Amino acid sequence: MSATGLATRAWSRVGVGTRTVAVADRDALGTTARIVVWPPSNLPALLGVVDDELAALDSQASRFRADSEISVLHATGEGIHQLSAGLADVIRTALAAAAWTAGRCDPTVGDALIRIGYDRDFAAIAPDDTPLSAPPSADWRAVSLSGNELALPAGMLLDLGATAKGLGADRAAAAAYARAGEGGVLVSLGGDLAVAGRPPTGGWPVLIADEHRQVRSARNLARLFGTASQQAGNGHGVTADPEIAQQVRLSGGGLATSSVTCRRWVRAGRTMHHIIDPRTGMPADGPWRTVTVAAASCAEANAAATSAIVTGSDAPRWLNKHHLPARLITHDGQITRTCGWPEAEDGPVSPPSHSWLAAWTQGRDQ
């Protein structure tokens, strides 16, 4: 999340060549927030609802804002901290994700990210030849949360990026739909998205790519609400580098993409990215450049996609075990799909209704 919060640009309407839905986007949380609604007449009343949810998340969980609740917590350091209900929810979700993924999606990698140079808003990172210190240890089990009371060990810094953005999309979509009371809502934060209510006929059209910026052009936005039916793939589960972007139709829940192709910088002569392997304290170096997952919520999809990048070659087995539709792309463009992720352009993606993350989160104080 961004050091500048929600600041720089108001909502702008986006033309998509149809009157079925209304779309608007804005800069927020260091990325792009987008809302898609039907019926389109609901849009004006829902923009402020989404703004409120994103502002609350930023004030709770951004480690790039000195005045955020988590930054104040870090500045205070070791001890017992009474949290707001909102931040407690974010941390509870992050700890549940760590337990569910056997520590591969670990919120205690904050110090590791700072060590490799991700100590400021991404846009402000510059190349740095300073030698790296020894990798810090990360262990989510050292953090204890009981109700809204957090016990933080000495020197531990939390980074909630692997789940907070997804949780923000979930919160915003749910709040917007509650206000609308009809139709459907999609909220996307940097391409990680949650839906609520009823989808449009055939499902929400979502364009998947290696990087969020690849799907922001007007041409691609128009495509999202067109009738594309191009086939992709060779029918064998692994495809040799077709056009990487793919449109799918999402029926519910959430969808998230984790990628090592963006948020890259140079530190001590090495190219870094923002997905840390907690076992090494360094950027994950497995076979996948991009993983997209559909799940019962965006927070769950976000955690699963991050875990898959860290897990490496065994990720498809883990995703299949949890019945999660996913598309994994190797560094040389090979595509692997799990649990019915479609090969066809405009194919349906149906996340399971069961939420693994909710099962860990509900009533689970670490």
mmCIF file of C-alpha atoms in Angstrom, residues 53-264:
data_model
loop_
_atom_site.group_PDB
_atom_site.id
_atom_site.type_symbol
_atom_site.label_atom_id
_atom_site.label_comp_id
_atom_site.label_asym_id
_atom_site.label_seq_id
_atom_site.Cartn_x
_atom_site.Cartn_y
_atom_site.Cartn_z
ATOM 1 C CA GLU A 53 -13.205 1.046 2.909
ATOM 2 C CA LEU A 54 -9.902 1.757 1.152
ATOM 3 C CA ALA A 55 -9.130 4.729 3.397
ATOM 4 C CA ALA A 56 -9.775 2.602 6.479
ATOM 5 C CA LEU A 57 -7.495 -0.174 5.243
ATOM 6 C CA ASP A 58 -4.726 2.294 4.389
ATOM 7 C CA SER A 59 -4.884 3.898 7.832
ATOM 8 C CA GLN A 60 -4.805 0.488 9.493
ATOM 9 C CA ALA A 61 -2.272 -1.567 7.567
ATOM 10 C CA SER A 62 0.069 0.529 5.372
ATOM 11 C CA ARG A 63 3.671 0.208 6.512
ATOM 12 C CA PHE A 64 4.534 3.148 4.222
ATOM 13 C CA ARG A 65 2.522 5.661 6.234
ATOM 14 C CA ALA A 66 4.168 6.875 9.430
ATOM 15 C CA ASP A 67 0.746 7.623 10.910
ATOM 16 C CA SER A 68 -0.870 4.262 10.115
ATOM 17 C CA GLU A 69 -1.827 2.011 12.975
ATOM 18 C CA ILE A 70 0.686 -0.666 12.015
ATOM 19 C CA SER A 71 3.513 1.875 11.701
ATOM 20 C CA VAL A 72 2.743 3.208 15.177
ATOM 21 C CA LEU A 73 2.725 -0.386 16.418
ATOM 22 C CA HIS A 74 6.153 -1.023 14.858
ATOM 23 C CA ALA A 75 7.539 2.209 16.328
ATOM 24 C CA THR A 76 6.362 1.134 19.784
ATOM 25 C CA GLY A 77 7.997 -2.265 19.364
ATOM 26 C CA GLU A 78 7.941 -5.315 21.580
ATOM 27 C CA GLY A 79 4.984 -5.809 23.834
ATOM 28 C CA ILE A 80 1.241 -6.181 24.050
ATOM 29 C CA HIS A 81 -0.760 -3.937 21.731
ATOM 30 C CA GLN A 82 -4.486 -3.241 21.739
ATOM 31 C CA LEU A 83 -5.586 -3.077 18.113
ATOM 32 C CA SER A 84 -8.567 -1.588 16.381
ATOM 33 C CA ALA A 85 -11.089 -4.158 15.206
ATOM 34 C CA GLY A 86 -10.074 -3.408 11.607
ATOM 35 C CA LEU A 87 -6.343 -4.052 12.046
ATOM 36 C CA ALA A 88 -7.019 -7.087 14.226
ATOM 37 C CA ASP A 89 -9.094 -8.493 11.347
ATOM 38 C CA VAL A 90 -6.257 -7.859 8.869
ATOM 39 C CA ILE A 91 -3.650 -9.508 11.112
ATOM 40 C CA ARG A 92 -5.953 -12.401 11.987
ATOM 41 C CA THR A 93 -6.455 -13.050 8.275
ATOM 42 C CA ALA A 94 -2.695 -12.888 7.651
ATOM 43 C CA LEU A 95 -1.937 -15.342 10.454
ATOM 44 C CA ALA A 96 -4.658 -17.689 9.254
ATOM 45 C CA ALA A 97 -3.142 -17.560 5.765
ATOM 46 C CA ALA A 98 0.263 -18.429 7.235
ATOM 47 C CA ALA A 99 -1.182 -21.416 9.083
ATOM 48 C CA TRP A 100 -3.141 -22.592 6.028
ATOM 49 C CA THR A 101 -0.092 -22.357 3.722
ATOM 50 C CA ALA A 102 2.326 -23.920 6.226
ATOM 51 C CA GLY A 103 4.180 -20.613 6.561
ATOM 52 C CA ARG A 104 4.765 -19.980 2.865
ATOM 53 C CA CYS A 105 2.575 -16.863 3.054
ATOM 54 C CA ASP A 106 4.108 -15.303 6.177
ATOM 55 C CA PRO A 107 3.290 -11.775 7.441
ATOM 56 C CA THR A 108 6.500 -11.569 9.488
ATOM 57 C CA VAL A 109 8.713 -10.902 6.429
ATOM 58 C CA GLY A 110 8.616 -7.119 6.920
ATOM 59 C CA ASP A 111 12.254 -6.946 8.012
ATOM 60 C CA ALA A 112 13.328 -9.110 5.060
ATOM 61 C CA LEU A 113 11.615 -6.733 2.624
ATOM 62 C CA ILE A 114 13.290 -3.722 4.215
ATOM 63 C CA ARG A 115 16.678 -5.472 4.071
ATOM 64 C CA ILE A 116 16.430 -5.970 0.294
ATOM 65 C CA GLY A 117 15.333 -2.370 -0.281
ATOM 66 C CA TYR A 118 11.533 -2.366 -0.169
ATOM 67 C CA ASP A 119 11.515 0.168 2.665
ATOM 68 C CA ARG A 120 9.497 2.882 0.929
ATOM 69 C CA ASP A 121 6.725 3.320 -1.584
ATOM 70 C CA PHE A 122 7.745 1.267 -4.622
ATOM 71 C CA ALA A 123 7.911 4.282 -6.964
ATOM 72 C CA ALA A 124 10.621 5.790 -4.733
ATOM 73 C CA ILE A 125 12.989 2.776 -4.742
ATOM 74 C CA ALA A 126 16.323 3.439 -6.474
ATOM 75 C CA PRO A 127 19.236 1.070 -7.247
ATOM 76 C CA ASP A 128 21.457 0.563 -4.205
ATOM 77 C CA ASP A 129 24.893 -1.111 -4.104
ATOM 78 C CA THR A 130 24.925 -1.472 -0.305
ATOM 79 C CA PRO A 131 25.878 -5.082 0.593
ATOM 80 C CA LEU A 132 23.082 -7.194 2.011
ATOM 81 C CA SER A 133 23.186 -8.183 5.654
ATOM 82 C CA ALA A 134 22.425 -11.715 6.845
ATOM 83 C CA PRO A 135 18.839 -12.758 6.071
ATOM 84 C CA PRO A 136 16.471 -12.134 8.980
ATOM 85 C CA SER A 137 14.347 -14.965 10.281
ATOM 86 C CA ALA A 138 10.583 -14.984 9.761
ATOM 87 C CA ASP A 139 8.195 -17.020 11.875
ATOM 88 C CA TRP A 140 4.500 -16.208 12.036
ATOM 89 C CA ARG A 141 4.167 -18.515 15.051
ATOM 90 C CA ALA A 142 6.085 -15.982 17.151
ATOM 91 C CA VAL A 143 3.134 -13.562 16.867
ATOM 92 C CA SER A 144 0.195 -14.012 19.220
ATOM 93 C CA LEU A 145 -3.254 -12.530 18.663
ATOM 94 C CA SER A 146 -6.054 -12.929 21.179
ATOM 95 C CA GLY A 147 -9.188 -11.009 20.323
ATOM 96 C CA ASN A 148 -7.899 -7.520 19.514
ATOM 97 C CA GLU A 149 -4.751 -7.947 21.644
ATOM 98 C CA LEU A 150 -1.480 -8.548 19.788
ATOM 99 C CA ALA A 151 1.751 -9.754 21.364
ATOM 100 C CA LEU A 152 4.668 -8.674 19.171
ATOM 101 C CA PRO A 153 8.218 -9.994 19.714
ATOM 102 C CA ALA A 154 11.205 -7.658 19.800
ATOM 103 C CA GLY A 155 12.428 -6.528 16.379
ATOM 104 C CA MET A 156 9.604 -8.108 14.393
ATOM 105 C CA LEU A 157 8.033 -6.103 11.571
ATOM 106 C CA LEU A 158 4.833 -7.192 9.864
ATOM 107 C CA ASP A 159 4.119 -6.865 6.161
ATOM 108 C CA LEU A 160 0.488 -7.599 5.351
ATOM 109 C CA GLY A 161 0.692 -7.195 1.589
ATOM 110 C CA ALA A 162 0.029 -10.855 0.774
ATOM 111 C CA THR A 163 -3.502 -10.686 2.198
ATOM 112 C CA ALA A 164 -4.451 -7.075 3.025
ATOM 113 C CA LYS A 165 -5.087 -5.956 -0.555
ATOM 114 C CA GLY A 166 -7.323 -8.959 -1.133
ATOM 115 C CA LEU A 167 -9.132 -8.348 2.130
ATOM 116 C CA GLY A 168 -9.607 -4.718 1.095
ATOM 117 C CA ALA A 169 -11.248 -5.799 -2.154
ATOM 118 C CA ASP A 170 -13.486 -8.202 -0.225
ATOM 119 C CA ARG A 171 -14.500 -5.507 2.253
ATOM 120 C CA ALA A 172 -15.169 -2.907 -0.436
ATOM 121 C CA ALA A 173 -17.226 -5.236 -2.634
ATOM 122 C CA ALA A 174 -19.313 -6.434 0.305
ATOM 123 C CA ALA A 175 -19.918 -2.894 1.576
ATOM 124 C CA ALA A 176 -20.831 -1.599 -1.882
ATOM 125 C CA TYR A 177 -23.263 -4.429 -2.496
ATOM 126 C CA ALA A 178 -24.817 -3.919 0.940
ATOM 127 C CA ARG A 179 -25.415 -0.286 0.032
ATOM 128 C CA ALA A 180 -26.785 -1.132 -3.429
ATOM 129 C CA GLY A 181 -29.006 -3.967 -2.287
ATOM 130 C CA GLU A 182 -29.403 -5.249 -5.845
ATOM 131 C CA GLY A 183 -27.486 -6.251 -8.944
ATOM 132 C CA GLY A 184 -23.787 -6.959 -8.598
ATOM 133 C CA VAL A 185 -20.476 -5.333 -7.748
ATOM 134 C CA LEU A 186 -16.861 -6.061 -8.695
ATOM 135 C CA VAL A 187 -14.003 -4.275 -6.919
ATOM 136 C CA SER A 188 -10.433 -4.638 -8.160
ATOM 137 C CA LEU A 189 -7.265 -3.451 -6.411
ATOM 138 C CA GLY A 190 -4.337 -3.747 -8.772
ATOM 139 C CA GLY A 191 -6.038 -6.627 -10.559
ATOM 140 C CA ASP A 192 -6.886 -8.583 -7.397
ATOM 141 C CA LEU A 193 -10.654 -8.574 -7.279
ATOM 142 C CA ALA A 194 -13.718 -9.529 -5.293
ATOM 143 C CA VAL A 195 -17.308 -9.767 -6.460
ATOM 144 C CA ALA A 196 -20.585 -9.544 -4.567
ATOM 145 C CA GLY A 197 -24.209 -9.947 -5.539
ATOM 146 C CA ARG A 198 -25.255 -11.485 -8.846
ATOM 147 C CA PRO A 199 -22.789 -11.600 -11.747
ATOM 148 C CA PRO A 200 -23.759 -10.407 -15.227
ATOM 149 C CA THR A 201 -25.062 -13.099 -17.566
ATOM 150 C CA GLY A 202 -22.231 -15.565 -18.162
ATOM 151 C CA GLY A 203 -20.119 -14.296 -15.266
ATOM 152 C CA TRP A 204 -17.862 -11.310 -14.645
ATOM 153 C CA PRO A 205 -15.431 -10.916 -17.592
ATOM 154 C CA VAL A 206 -11.870 -10.672 -16.279
ATOM 155 C CA LEU A 207 -8.720 -10.258 -18.368
ATOM 156 C CA ILE A 208 -5.693 -12.019 -16.869
ATOM 157 C CA ALA A 209 -2.138 -10.914 -17.704
ATOM 158 C CA ASP A 210 1.371 -10.987 -16.253
ATOM 159 C CA GLU A 211 1.090 -7.382 -15.085
ATOM 160 C CA HIS A 212 -1.928 -5.283 -14.131
ATOM 161 C CA ARG A 213 -0.825 -2.468 -16.438
ATOM 162 C CA GLN A 214 -1.265 -4.800 -19.421
ATOM 163 C CA VAL A 215 -5.058 -4.760 -18.949
ATOM 164 C CA ARG A 216 -5.617 -1.021 -18.425
ATOM 165 C CA SER A 217 -5.868 0.161 -22.019
ATOM 166 C CA ALA A 218 -9.210 1.213 -23.447
ATOM 167 C CA ARG A 219 -8.894 -1.526 -26.066
ATOM 168 C CA ASN A 220 -8.617 -4.213 -23.428
ATOM 169 C CA LEU A 221 -11.387 -2.712 -21.315
ATOM 170 C CA ALA A 222 -13.685 -2.846 -24.310
ATOM 171 C CA ARG A 223 -12.679 -6.457 -24.854
ATOM 172 C CA LEU A 224 -13.822 -7.348 -21.349
ATOM 173 C CA PHE A 225 -17.411 -6.720 -22.315
ATOM 174 C CA GLY A 226 -17.261 -8.088 -25.839
ATOM 175 C CA THR A 227 -17.936 -11.565 -27.203
ATOM 176 C CA ALA A 228 -14.407 -12.965 -27.566
ATOM 177 C CA SER A 229 -14.365 -16.741 -28.037
ATOM 178 C CA GLN A 230 -10.828 -17.396 -29.275
ATOM 179 C CA GLN A 231 -9.493 -20.822 -28.274
ATOM 180 C CA ALA A 232 -6.120 -21.187 -26.573
ATOM 181 C CA GLY A 233 -4.086 -24.185 -25.575
ATOM 182 C CA ASN A 234 -3.459 -27.669 -26.891
ATOM 183 C CA GLY A 235 -5.720 -29.742 -24.642
ATOM 184 C CA HIS A 236 -2.944 -31.280 -22.559
ATOM 185 C CA GLY A 237 -2.991 -29.042 -19.462
ATOM 186 C CA VAL A 238 0.333 -27.373 -20.323
ATOM 187 C CA THR A 239 0.498 -24.848 -23.161
ATOM 188 C CA ALA A 240 3.625 -23.597 -24.948
ATOM 189 C CA ASP A 241 3.561 -19.792 -24.786
ATOM 190 C CA PRO A 242 0.386 -18.621 -26.557
ATOM 191 C CA GLU A 243 -0.746 -15.025 -26.096
ATOM 192 C CA ILE A 244 -0.337 -14.876 -22.311
ATOM 193 C CA ALA A 245 -3.340 -12.640 -21.650
ATOM 194 C CA GLN A 246 -6.592 -14.568 -21.267
ATOM 195 C CA GLN A 247 -10.164 -13.493 -20.647
ATOM 196 C CA VAL A 248 -12.197 -15.663 -18.276
ATOM 197 C CA ARG A 249 -15.661 -15.410 -16.743
ATOM 198 C CA LEU A 250 -15.736 -15.395 -12.936
ATOM 199 C CA SER A 251 -18.935 -16.595 -11.279
ATOM 200 C CA GLY A 252 -18.253 -15.466 -7.698
ATOM 201 C CA GLY A 253 -15.751 -15.184 -4.854
ATOM 202 C CA GLY A 254 -12.425 -13.579 -5.683
ATOM 203 C CA LEU A 255 -9.430 -13.813 -7.977
ATOM 204 C CA ALA A 256 -5.825 -12.715 -7.463
ATOM 205 C CA THR A 257 -2.563 -12.767 -9.386
ATOM 206 C CA SER A 258 0.924 -12.882 -7.886
ATOM 207 C CA SER A 259 3.815 -12.144 -10.222
ATOM 208 C CA VAL A 260 7.564 -11.665 -10.028
ATOM 209 C CA THR A 261 7.585 -9.708 -13.315
ATOM 210 C CA CYS A 262 6.592 -6.434 -11.664
ATOM 211 C CA ARG A 263 7.795 -4.545 -8.562
ATOM 212 C CA ARG A 264 11.418 -5.320 -9.399
#
